[in-house]
CSV table of C-alpha atoms in Angstrom, one decimal:
chain,number,residue,atom,x,y,z
A,5,UNK,CA,0.0,0.0,0.0
A,6,UNK,CA,1.1,3.6,-0.7
A,7,UNK,CA,2.0,5.6,2.4
A,8,UNK,CA,0.5,9.1,2.2
A,9,UNK,CA,1.2,12.0,4.6
A,10,UNK,CA,-2.1,12.6,6.3
A,11,UNK,CA,-1.6,16.3,6.8
A,12,UNK,CA,-0.8,17.0,3.1
A,13,UNK,CA,-3.2,19.3,1.2
A,14,UNK,CA,-5.5,17.5,-1.3
A,15,UNK,CA,-4.4,19.9,-4.0
A,16,UNK,CA,-0.8,18.7,-3.9
A,17,UNK,CA,0.3,16.3,-6.6
A,18,UNK,CA,0.3,12.7,-5.5
A,19,UNK,CA,4.1,12.6,-5.6
A,20,UNK,CA,4.3,15.3,-2.8
A,21,UNK,CA,2.0,13.2,-0.6
A,22,UNK,CA,4.1,10.0,-0.5
A,23,UNK,CA,5.9,9.3,2.8
A,24,UNK,CA,9.4,8.6,1.6
A,25,UNK,CA,10.5,7.2,5.0
A,26,UNK,CA,7.7,4.6,5.0
A,27,UNK,CA,8.7,3.6,1.4
A,28,UNK,CA,12.3,3.2,2.5
A,29,UNK,CA,11.3,1.0,5.5
A,30,UNK,CA,9.2,-1.3,3.2
A,31,UNK,CA,12.1,-1.7,0.8
A,32,UNK,CA,14.7,-2.2,3.5
A,33,UNK,CA,12.6,-5.1,5.1
A,34,UNK,CA,12.5,-6.9,1.7
A,35,UNK,CA,16.3,-6.3,1.1
A,36,UNK,CA,17.1,-7.8,4.5
A,37,UNK,CA,15.0,-10.8,3.7
A,38,UNK,CA,16.9,-11.2,0.4
A,39,UNK,CA,20.3,-10.9,2.1
A,40,UNK,CA,19.2,-13.5,4.7
A,41,UNK,CA,18.1,-15.9,2.0
A,42,UNK,CA,21.4,-15.5,0.1
A,43,UNK,CA,23.4,-16.2,3.3
A,44,UNK,CA,21.4,-19.4,3.9
A,45,UNK,CA,21.8,-20.4,0.2
A,46,UNK,CA,18.1,-20.3,-0.6
A,47,UNK,CA,18.4,-18.9,-4.1
A,48,UNK,CA,14.9,-19.8,-5.1
A,49,UNK,CA,13.6,-17.7,-2.3
A,50,UNK,CA,16.0,-14.9,-3.4
A,51,UNK,CA,14.5,-14.8,-6.9
A,52,UNK,CA,10.9,-14.7,-5.4
A,53,UNK,CA,11.7,-11.9,-3.1
A,54,UNK,CA,13.5,-9.9,-5.8
A,55,UNK,CA,10.3,-10.3,-8.0
A,56,UNK,CA,8.2,-8.9,-5.1
A,57,UNK,CA,10.6,-6.0,-4.5
A,58,UNK,CA,10.8,-4.9,-8.2
A,59,UNK,CA,7.0,-5.0,-8.5
A,60,UNK,CA,6.4,-3.0,-5.4
A,61,UNK,CA,5.2,0.6,-5.4
A,62,UNK,CA,7.7,1.5,-2.6
A,63,UNK,CA,10.7,0.4,-4.6
A,64,UNK,CA,9.5,2.1,-7.8
A,65,UNK,CA,9.0,5.3,-5.9
A,66,UNK,CA,12.6,5.1,-4.5
A,67,UNK,CA,14.0,4.3,-7.9
A,68,UNK,CA,12.3,7.4,-9.5
A,69,UNK,CA,13.3,9.5,-6.5
A,70,UNK,CA,16.9,8.5,-6.9
A,71,UNK,CA,17.2,9.3,-10.6
A,72,UNK,CA,15.3,12.6,-10.3
A,73,UNK,CA,17.4,14.0,-7.3
A,74,UNK,CA,20.9,13.1,-8.3
A,75,UNK,CA,23.4,15.3,-10.3
A,76,UNK,CA,22.3,13.8,-13.6
A,77,UNK,CA,18.6,14.6,-13.2
A,78,UNK,CA,18.6,17.2,-15.9
A,79,UNK,CA,20.7,15.2,-18.4
A,80,UNK,CA,18.4,13.4,-20.8
A,81,UNK,CA,19.0,10.2,-22.8
A,82,UNK,CA,18.5,9.8,-26.6
A,83,UNK,CA,14.7,10.5,-26.2
A,84,UNK,CA,15.3,14.0,-24.6
A,85,UNK,CA,12.8,13.2,-21.8
A,86,UNK,CA,13.4,14.6,-18.3
A,87,UNK,CA,11.2,14.1,-15.2
A,88,UNK,CA,11.3,17.6,-13.5
A,89,UNK,CA,7.8,18.1,-12.1
A,90,UNK,CA,5.9,16.2,-9.4
A,91,UNK,CA,3.3,15.1,-11.9
A,92,UNK,CA,5.9,13.7,-14.2
A,93,UNK,CA,7.7,11.9,-11.4
A,94,UNK,CA,4.4,10.2,-10.2
A,95,UNK,CA,3.5,9.2,-13.7
A,96,UNK,CA,7.1,7.7,-14.0
A,97,UNK,CA,6.3,5.4,-11.1
A,98,UNK,CA,3.3,4.0,-13.0
A,99,UNK,CA,5.3,3.4,-16.1
A,100,UNK,CA,8.0,1.2,-14.4
A,101,UNK,CA,6.6,-2.1,-15.6
A,102,UNK,CA,8.5,-5.2,-16.7
A,103,UNK,CA,5.8,-6.3,-19.2
A,104,UNK,CA,6.4,-4.6,-22.6
A,105,UNK,CA,9.6,-2.9,-21.4
A,106,UNK,CA,12.5,-2.5,-23.9
A,107,UNK,CA,15.7,-0.7,-23.1
A,108,UNK,CA,16.7,2.1,-25.5
A,109,UNK,CA,20.2,2.7,-26.8
A,110,UNK,CA,22.6,4.8,-24.7
A,111,UNK,CA,23.6,8.4,-25.6
A,112,UNK,CA,27.4,8.2,-25.9
A,113,UNK,CA,29.5,11.1,-24.5
A,114,UNK,CA,33.1,11.5,-23.5
A,115,UNK,CA,34.7,13.1,-20.4
A,116,UNK,CA,38.4,13.9,-20.0
A,117,UNK,CA,40.6,11.7,-17.8
A,118,UNK,CA,43.6,12.9,-15.8
A,119,UNK,CA,46.0,11.3,-18.3
A,120,UNK,CA,44.7,13.4,-21.2
A,121,UNK,CA,42.6,10.6,-22.7
A,122,UNK,CA,38.8,10.5,-22.7
A,123,UNK,CA,36.5,8.2,-20.9
A,124,UNK,CA,33.3,7.0,-22.7
A,125,UNK,CA,30.0,7.4,-20.8
A,126,UNK,CA,26.7,5.9,-21.8
A,127,UNK,CA,23.7,8.0,-20.8
A,128,UNK,CA,20.5,5.9,-20.5
A,129,UNK,CA,17.0,7.4,-20.9
A,130,UNK,CA,15.3,8.4,-17.6
A,131,UNK,CA,13.0,5.4,-17.8
A,132,UNK,CA,16.0,3.0,-18.3
A,133,UNK,CA,17.8,4.7,-15.4
A,134,UNK,CA,14.8,4.3,-13.2
A,135,UNK,CA,14.4,0.6,-14.2
A,136,UNK,CA,18.1,0.0,-13.4
A,137,UNK,CA,17.8,1.8,-10.1
A,138,UNK,CA,14.7,-0.4,-9.3
A,139,UNK,CA,16.5,-3.7,-10.0
A,140,UNK,CA,19.7,-2.4,-8.3
A,141,UNK,CA,17.6,-2.3,-5.1
A,142,UNK,CA,17.0,-6.0,-5.5
A,143,UNK,CA,20.5,-6.9,-6.5
A,144,UNK,CA,22.4,-4.9,-3.9
A,145,UNK,CA,21.6,-7.2,-1.0
A,146,UNK,CA,22.9,-10.2,-3.1
A,147,UNK,CA,26.1,-8.4,-4.0
A,148,UNK,CA,26.8,-7.2,-0.5
A,149,UNK,CA,26.3,-10.6,1.1
A,150,UNK,CA,28.7,-12.3,-1.4
A,151,UNK,CA,31.2,-9.4,-1.6
A,152,UNK,CA,35.0,-9.6,-0.8
A,153,UNK,CA,35.8,-8.4,2.8
A,154,UNK,CA,38.3,-5.8,1.6
A,155,UNK,CA,36.3,-4.3,-1.3
A,156,UNK,CA,35.3,-0.7,-0.7
A,157,UNK,CA,34.2,1.0,-3.9
A,158,UNK,CA,30.5,1.5,-4.9
A,159,UNK,CA,29.2,-0.2,-1.8
A,160,UNK,CA,26.8,1.2,0.8
A,161,UNK,CA,28.3,2.3,4.1
A,162,UNK,CA,31.9,2.0,2.6
A,163,UNK,CA,34.2,4.7,1.3
A,164,UNK,CA,37.8,5.4,0.1
A,165,UNK,CA,38.6,6.3,3.7
A,166,UNK,CA,38.0,2.7,4.7
A,167,UNK,CA,40.3,1.5,1.9
A,168,UNK,CA,43.1,3.8,3.0
A,169,UNK,CA,42.7,2.8,6.6
A,170,UNK,CA,43.0,-0.9,5.5
A,171,UNK,CA,46.2,0.1,3.7
A,172,UNK,CA,47.5,1.6,6.9
A,173,UNK,CA,46.7,-1.6,8.9
A,174,UNK,CA,48.4,-3.8,6.3
A,175,UNK,CA,51.6,-1.7,5.9
A,176,UNK,CA,52.2,0.3,9.1
A,177,UNK,CA,54.1,-2.2,11.3
A,178,UNK,CA,57.8,-2.7,11.1
A,179,UNK,CA,57.2,-6.3,10.4
A,180,UNK,CA,54.6,-5.6,7.6
A,181,UNK,CA,55.1,-6.5,4.0
A,182,UNK,CA,57.6,-4.2,2.1
A,183,UNK,CA,56.4,-4.9,-1.5
A,184,UNK,CA,53.2,-3.8,-3.1
A,185,UNK,CA,51.6,-4.7,-6.4
A,186,UNK,CA,49.7,-1.6,-7.7
A,187,UNK,CA,47.2,-3.0,-10.1
A,188,UNK,CA,44.7,-1.4,-12.5
A,189,UNK,CA,42.3,-3.3,-14.8
A,190,UNK,CA,42.3,-2.2,-18.4
A,191,UNK,CA,39.0,-0.6,-19.4
A,192,UNK,CA,37.2,-2.7,-16.8
A,193,UNK,CA,33.6,-1.5,-17.5
A,194,UNK,CA,34.1,-1.7,-21.3
A,195,UNK,CA,35.4,-5.3,-21.4
A,196,UNK,CA,33.5,-7.4,-18.8
A,197,UNK,CA,32.3,-10.5,-20.5
A,198,UNK,CA,28.5,-10.5,-21.2
A,199,UNK,CA,28.4,-14.3,-21.1
A,200,UNK,CA,30.0,-14.3,-17.6
A,201,UNK,CA,27.6,-11.7,-16.3
A,202,UNK,CA,24.6,-13.6,-17.7
A,203,UNK,CA,25.7,-16.8,-16.0
A,204,UNK,CA,26.7,-15.4,-12.6
A,205,UNK,CA,24.6,-12.3,-11.8
A,206,UNK,CA,21.6,-13.3,-9.7
A,207,UNK,CA,18.8,-11.2,-11.2
A,208,UNK,CA,16.1,-11.2,-13.9
A,209,UNK,CA,18.1,-12.4,-17.0
A,210,UNK,CA,15.7,-10.8,-19.4
A,211,UNK,CA,16.3,-7.4,-17.9
A,212,UNK,CA,20.0,-8.0,-17.6
A,213,UNK,CA,20.3,-9.0,-21.3
A,214,UNK,CA,18.4,-5.8,-22.4
A,215,UNK,CA,20.8,-3.5,-20.6
A,216,UNK,CA,23.9,-5.3,-21.8
A,217,UNK,CA,22.8,-5.5,-25.4
A,218,UNK,CA,21.1,-2.1,-25.7
A,219,UNK,CA,23.8,-0.5,-27.8
A,220,UNK,CA,24.7,3.2,-28.0
A,221,UNK,CA,24.1,6.1,-30.3
A,222,UNK,CA,27.1,8.1,-31.5
A,223,UNK,CA,27.0,10.6,-34.5
A,224,UNK,CA,23.4,9.4,-35.2
A,225,UNK,CA,24.6,5.8,-35.7
A,226,UNK,CA,23.6,2.8,-33.6
A,227,UNK,CA,26.5,0.8,-32.4
A,228,UNK,CA,26.1,-2.7,-30.9
A,229,UNK,CA,27.6,-3.6,-27.5
A,230,UNK,CA,29.3,-7.0,-27.5
A,231,UNK,CA,31.1,-6.6,-24.1
A,232,UNK,CA,31.2,-4.4,-21.1
A,233,UNK,CA,28.6,-2.7,-19.0
A,234,UNK,CA,28.1,1.1,-19.6
A,235,UNK,CA,29.7,3.7,-17.3
A,236,UNK,CA,26.8,6.0,-16.6
A,237,UNK,CA,24.2,3.3,-15.7
A,238,UNK,CA,23.0,3.0,-12.1
A,239,UNK,CA,23.5,-0.7,-11.9
A,240,UNK,CA,26.8,-0.9,-13.7
A,241,UNK,CA,29.0,-0.5,-10.6
A,242,UNK,CA,27.2,-3.4,-9.0
A,243,UNK,CA,27.9,-5.6,-12.0
A,244,UNK,CA,31.6,-4.6,-11.9
A,245,UNK,CA,31.9,-5.5,-8.2
A,246,UNK,CA,30.2,-8.8,-8.7
A,247,UNK,CA,32.6,-9.6,-11.5
A,248,UNK,CA,35.6,-8.8,-9.3
A,249,UNK,CA,34.3,-10.4,-6.1
A,250,UNK,CA,36.3,-13.6,-5.5
A,251,UNK,CA,39.6,-12.1,-6.5
A,252,UNK,CA,40.6,-11.9,-2.8
A,253,UNK,CA,40.0,-15.6,-2.4
A,254,UNK,CA,41.9,-16.4,-5.7
A,255,UNK,CA,45.0,-14.6,-4.4
A,256,UNK,CA,44.7,-16.3,-1.0
A,257,UNK,CA,44.5,-19.7,-2.7
A,258,UNK,CA,47.6,-18.9,-4.9
A,259,UNK,CA,49.6,-17.9,-1.8
A,260,UNK,CA,48.4,-20.6,0.6
A,261,UNK,CA,51.0,-21.0,3.4
A,262,UNK,CA,52.4,-17.5,2.9
A,263,UNK,CA,51.8,-14.7,5.4
A,264,UNK,CA,51.4,-11.0,5.1
A,265,UNK,CA,49.5,-11.2,1.9
A,266,UNK,CA,46.8,-8.4,2.0
A,267,UNK,CA,44.5,-7.1,-0.7
A,268,UNK,CA,42.7,-3.8,-0.8
A,269,UNK,CA,40.3,-3.1,-3.6
A,270,UNK,CA,38.3,0.0,-4.6
A,271,UNK,CA,36.2,-0.7,-7.7
A,272,UNK,CA,38.7,-1.7,-10.4
A,273,UNK,CA,41.8,-0.3,-8.6
A,274,UNK,CA,43.5,-2.5,-6.1
A,275,UNK,CA,46.8,-3.2,-4.3
A,276,UNK,CA,48.2,-6.5,-3.0
A,277,UNK,CA,51.1,-6.7,-0.4
A,278,UNK,CA,53.7,-9.4,-0.1
A,279,UNK,CA,57.1,-9.9,1.6
A,280,UNK,CA,59.1,-10.1,-1.6
A,281,UNK,CA,58.7,-9.1,-5.3
A,282,UNK,CA,59.1,-12.8,-6.3
A,283,UNK,CA,55.9,-13.7,-4.6
A,284,UNK,CA,54.0,-11.0,-6.4
A,285,UNK,CA,55.6,-11.9,-9.8
A,286,UNK,CA,55.4,-15.7,-9.6
A,287,UNK,CA,52.3,-16.3,-7.5
A,288,UNK,CA,50.1,-13.3,-7.1
A,289,UNK,CA,50.2,-11.7,-10.6
A,290,UNK,CA,49.5,-15.0,-12.5
A,291,UNK,CA,46.5,-15.8,-10.2
A,292,UNK,CA,45.1,-12.3,-10.8
A,293,UNK,CA,45.5,-12.6,-14.6
A,294,UNK,CA,43.9,-16.0,-14.6
A,295,UNK,CA,41.0,-14.7,-12.5
A,296,UNK,CA,40.4,-11.7,-14.8
A,297,UNK,CA,40.8,-13.6,-18.0
A,298,UNK,CA,37.7,-15.7,-17.1
A,299,UNK,CA,35.7,-12.5,-17.0
A,300,UNK,CA,37.2,-11.0,-20.3
A,301,UNK,CA,39.4,-8.6,-18.4
A,302,UNK,CA,43.2,-8.0,-18.2
A,303,UNK,CA,45.6,-5.8,-16.2
A,304,UNK,CA,46.7,-2.5,-17.6
A,305,UNK,CA,50.4,-2.7,-18.3
A,306,UNK,CA,51.0,1.0,-18.0
A,307,UNK,CA,49.3,1.3,-14.6
A,308,UNK,CA,50.4,-2.0,-13.0
A,309,UNK,CA,53.6,-1.8,-11.0
A,310,UNK,CA,55.5,-3.6,-8.2
A,311,UNK,CA,56.8,-1.0,-5.7
A,312,UNK,CA,58.8,-1.0,-2.5
A,313,UNK,CA,57.0,0.7,0.4
A,314,UNK,CA,60.0,3.1,0.9
A,315,UNK,CA,59.5,4.4,-2.6
A,316,UNK,CA,55.7,4.7,-2.0
A,317,UNK,CA,52.7,4.6,-4.3
A,318,UNK,CA,49.6,6.6,-5.0
A,319,UNK,CA,46.2,5.0,-4.4
A,320,UNK,CA,42.8,6.7,-4.6
A,321,UNK,CA,44.5,10.1,-4.6
A,322,UNK,CA,46.6,9.4,-1.5
A,323,UNK,CA,50.4,8.8,-1.3
A,324,UNK,CA,51.3,5.8,0.9
A,325,UNK,CA,55.0,5.7,1.8
A,326,UNK,CA,57.3,4.8,4.7
A,327,UNK,CA,59.8,7.3,6.0
A,328,UNK,CA,62.5,5.6,8.2
A,329,UNK,CA,60.1,2.8,9.0
A,330,UNK,CA,57.2,5.1,9.8
A,331,UNK,CA,54.2,4.9,7.4
A,332,UNK,CA,52.7,8.2,6.4
A,333,UNK,CA,49.7,8.7,4.2
A,334,UNK,CA,49.3,12.1,2.6
A,335,UNK,CA,47.4,13.7,-0.2
A,336,UNK,CA,49.1,12.8,-3.5
A,337,UNK,CA,50.9,15.5,-5.4
A,338,UNK,CA,48.7,14.9,-8.5
A,339,UNK,CA,45.6,15.5,-6.4
A,340,UNK,CA,47.1,18.8,-4.9
A,341,UNK,CA,47.9,19.9,-8.4
A,342,UNK,CA,44.4,19.2,-9.7
A,343,UNK,CA,42.8,21.1,-6.9
A,344,UNK,CA,45.0,24.2,-7.3
A,345,UNK,CA,44.5,24.1,-11.1
A,346,UNK,CA,40.8,23.9,-10.6
A,347,UNK,CA,40.8,26.8,-8.1
A,348,UNK,CA,43.0,29.0,-10.3
A,349,UNK,CA,41.0,28.3,-13.4
A,350,UNK,CA,37.8,29.2,-11.6
A,351,UNK,CA,39.4,32.5,-10.3
A,352,UNK,CA,40.8,33.4,-13.7
A,353,UNK,CA,37.5,32.7,-15.5
A,354,UNK,CA,35.6,35.1,-13.2
A,355,UNK,CA,37.5,38.5,-13.5
A,356,UNK,CA,34.4,40.7,-13.0
A,357,UNK,CA,32.3,38.8,-10.4
A,358,UNK,CA,32.0,40.1,-6.9
A,359,UNK,CA,34.1,38.7,-4.0
A,360,UNK,CA,30.9,37.2,-2.5
A,361,UNK,CA,30.1,35.3,-5.7
A,362,UNK,CA,33.7,34.0,-5.9
A,363,UNK,CA,33.8,32.8,-2.3
A,364,UNK,CA,30.5,31.0,-2.8
A,365,UNK,CA,32.0,29.2,-5.8
A,366,UNK,CA,35.3,28.3,-4.2
A,367,UNK,CA,34.2,27.2,-0.7
A,368,UNK,CA,32.5,23.9,-1.8
A,369,UNK,CA,35.6,23.0,-3.9
A,370,UNK,CA,38.1,23.7,-1.1
A,371,UNK,CA,35.9,22.2,1.7
A,372,UNK,CA,35.1,19.0,-0.3
A,373,UNK,CA,38.7,18.4,-1.1
A,374,UNK,CA,39.9,19.0,2.5
A,375,UNK,CA,37.1,16.7,3.9
A,376,UNK,CA,38.3,13.9,1.6
A,377,UNK,CA,41.8,14.1,3.1
A,378,UNK,CA,40.9,14.9,6.7
A,379,UNK,CA,41.7,11.4,8.0
A,380,UNK,CA,45.4,11.3,7.0
A,381,UNK,CA,48.6,13.3,7.5
A,382,UNK,CA,47.3,16.5,5.8
A,383,UNK,CA,47.8,19.5,8.1
A,384,UNK,CA,51.0,20.8,6.4
A,385,UNK,CA,49.5,20.1,2.9
A,386,UNK,CA,46.3,22.0,3.9
A,387,UNK,CA,48.4,25.1,4.9
A,388,UNK,CA,50.4,24.9,1.7
A,389,UNK,CA,47.2,24.7,-0.3
A,390,UNK,CA,45.8,27.8,1.6
A,391,UNK,CA,49.0,29.7,0.7
A,392,UNK,CA,48.7,29.0,-3.0
A,393,UNK,CA,45.0,29.9,-3.0
A,394,UNK,CA,45.7,33.2,-1.2
A,395,UNK,CA,48.3,34.1,-3.8
A,396,UNK,CA,45.8,33.4,-6.6
A,397,UNK,CA,43.1,35.4,-4.9
A,398,UNK,CA,45.5,38.4,-4.3
A,399,UNK,CA,46.5,38.3,-8.0
A,400,UNK,CA,42.8,38.4,-8.9
A,401,UNK,CA,42.2,41.4,-6.6
A,402,UNK,CA,45.2,43.3,-8.1
A,403,UNK,CA,43.9,42.7,-11.6
A,404,UNK,CA,40.5,44.2,-10.6
A,405,UNK,CA,42.0,47.3,-9.0
A,406,UNK,CA,45.2,48.1,-10.8
A,407,UNK,CA,45.5,51.6,-9.6
A,408,UNK,CA,44.9,50.8,-5.9
A,409,UNK,CA,47.7,50.3,-3.3
A,410,UNK,CA,48.2,47.3,-1.0
A,411,UNK,CA,46.7,49.1,2.0
A,412,UNK,CA,43.5,49.8,0.2
A,413,UNK,CA,43.3,46.3,-1.1
A,414,UNK,CA,43.8,44.8,2.4
A,415,UNK,CA,41.1,47.1,4.0
A,416,UNK,CA,38.7,46.3,1.2
A,417,UNK,CA,39.0,42.5,0.8
A,418,UNK,CA,40.6,41.1,4.0
A,419,UNK,CA,39.7,41.0,7.6
A,420,UNK,CA,41.3,39.6,10.9
A,421,UNK,CA,40.2,36.3,12.3
A,422,UNK,CA,42.1,34.7,15.2
A,423,UNK,CA,45.3,36.7,14.6
A,424,UNK,CA,45.2,36.0,10.9
A,425,UNK,CA,45.1,39.5,9.3
A,426,UNK,CA,44.6,38.3,5.7
A,427,UNK,CA,41.3,36.4,5.6
A,428,UNK,CA,39.5,37.0,2.3
A,429,UNK,CA,35.9,38.0,3.0
A,430,UNK,CA,32.8,39.7,1.5
A,431,UNK,CA,29.5,41.0,2.7
A,432,UNK,CA,26.7,38.8,1.3
A,433,UNK,CA,23.0,38.0,1.8
A,434,UNK,CA,21.9,34.7,3.3
A,435,UNK,CA,18.8,32.7,2.3
A,436,UNK,CA,16.6,35.0,4.5
A,437,UNK,CA,18.0,38.2,2.8
A,438,UNK,CA,20.1,39.2,5.9
A,439,UNK,CA,23.5,40.8,5.3
A,440,UNK,CA,26.4,38.8,6.8
A,441,UNK,CA,30.1,38.3,6.4
A,442,UNK,CA,31.2,35.4,4.2
A,443,UNK,CA,34.7,34.0,4.6
A,444,UNK,CA,36.8,32.0,2.1
A,445,UNK,CA,37.1,28.5,3.6
A,446,UNK,CA,40.6,27.6,4.8
A,447,UNK,CA,41.6,24.0,4.3
A,448,UNK,CA,43.8,24.2,7.4
A,449,UNK,CA,40.7,24.8,9.5
A,450,UNK,CA,39.6,21.2,8.7
A,451,UNK,CA,40.2,19.1,11.8
A,452,UNK,CA,42.3,15.9,11.3
A,453,UNK,CA,40.7,12.8,12.8
A,454,UNK,CA,41.7,9.2,12.3
A,455,UNK,CA,39.0,7.2,10.4
A,456,UNK,CA,37.6,4.1,12.0
A,457,UNK,CA,37.5,1.4,9.4
A,458,UNK,CA,34.3,-0.5,8.8
A,459,UNK,CA,34.3,-4.2,9.8
A,460,UNK,CA,35.1,-6.4,6.8
A,461,UNK,CA,32.1,-8.7,7.3
A,462,UNK,CA,29.6,-5.9,8.2
A,463,UNK,CA,26.5,-6.0,5.9
A,464,UNK,CA,23.9,-3.2,6.2
A,465,UNK,CA,21.3,-5.7,4.8
A,466,UNK,CA,21.7,-8.3,7.6
A,467,UNK,CA,19.8,-7.8,10.8
A,468,UNK,CA,22.7,-8.8,13.1
A,469,UNK,CA,24.6,-5.7,12.0
A,470,UNK,CA,21.8,-3.2,12.5
A,471,UNK,CA,23.1,-2.2,15.9
A,472,UNK,CA,26.6,-1.9,14.7
A,473,UNK,CA,25.6,0.5,11.9
A,474,UNK,CA,23.5,2.6,14.3
A,475,UNK,CA,26.4,2.9,16.7
A,476,UNK,CA,28.8,3.7,13.8
A,477,UNK,CA,26.4,6.4,12.4
A,478,UNK,CA,26.1,8.0,15.8
A,479,UNK,CA,29.8,8.2,16.3
A,480,UNK,CA,30.4,9.8,12.9
A,481,UNK,CA,27.6,12.3,13.2
A,482,UNK,CA,28.0,13.5,16.7
A,483,UNK,CA,31.4,15.2,17.1
A,484,UNK,CA,33.2,15.8,20.5
A,485,UNK,CA,33.1,19.3,21.8
A,486,UNK,CA,36.8,19.9,21.2
A,487,UNK,CA,36.4,19.2,17.5
A,488,UNK,CA,34.0,22.2,17.2
A,489,UNK,CA,36.4,24.8,18.6
A,490,UNK,CA,37.5,25.9,15.2
A,491,UNK,CA,33.9,26.8,14.4
A,492,UNK,CA,33.3,29.2,17.3
A,493,UNK,CA,34.5,32.4,15.7
A,494,UNK,CA,32.5,31.7,12.6
A,495,UNK,CA,29.3,31.0,14.6
A,496,UNK,CA,29.8,33.9,16.9
A,497,UNK,CA,30.1,36.4,14.1
A,498,UNK,CA,27.4,34.7,12.0
A,499,UNK,CA,29.8,34.0,9.2
A,500,UNK,CA,29.2,31.4,6.4
């Protein structure tokens, strides 16, 4: 049954009357039953429960809600259709039916990669996106229950911070492994074998086949897809994880009897540690290659290396390296460079905007980057980043006011906060129209706090871990009073 808010006006579209929390509870209960059935090996029951979930109103509502509230909500597929109004969203729920459904071709676009190359993306239509999101709700509990313990990418309740913390645990001790295989799979999403997916993915095969064989449109021509799962589809990351789950066990079997073999995987990037390079070359790498070959995949030669921990390596934007037997994890130089280039480009491209507008644009960039690195050795890096950003800001100000002296510039654009006499600020209006002071965010104001890694076996779809995730959420959301001290001047002065 549809849960409706009792106090909602009758003139509101039906979409606005739906109780999202009630819908989520209904879907979560079914997902937990699916995960339990997978754990018990009752795969017939899994199929039956998946059918119930994908035909439920609650799951269809959540699927539409997801695709109409994410960043790509205004990006249409080849049909040009977008669901932007409450009426369109509610009607979309009613059109999510398996009977008569046929997936449309993807709209092919390309986005630049850090190495100068371009990554192909396939943009499904809104209806195809919603159908994928719907079936992802039924597939996720299966994938989570069968997943590798040290896989962290594209999984609920897991993050890059968990992967980096596992790297620390595997490499930090003096007795830890000294050698690391840095591995990257060549065009993972583009090359996964369709035959392997059809045989091993536990979901409706008719729907799976349609998404794998939908093809893509480029330059008004339809191209067939004979391998791979499109980057851009909601369900594609789950397919990739399912294809790579089992790699950890394959490595463990190949190195049976050896110690200090650890694997950390985030999507298709992973590292494997060992005591010597011979183990990595003669045992680990062949096992990995054999495992991938069954799935139509292979290692990227240019991105796969064997490295000593004293030399260090970059992983997920972090640099992991030992300095005189002490492991330090810092932001990678490439990541610092990307941030500064992005900030400088944004500043240079806005020569005439007000200081308030510039601060509003830069703050999310700086804050988001700093938050990503707040769990590692980043304080010195944050200060360095702030220095470079200050210099870029000052150059921007001097270009705006070529005839003004330094004293005038300082009085006009800078204020004093906690003995810092050069804080870039502007007067701006808040959402209520009140004038307030807005400060440029300083990366160095981000508190450094060690991340607590998630338990390897923790599964958000199993009832026995419900208490664990509630406690974990409480610890991450409620911060100690001493971690809020850096905010006091901002709050006291009503600054953004």
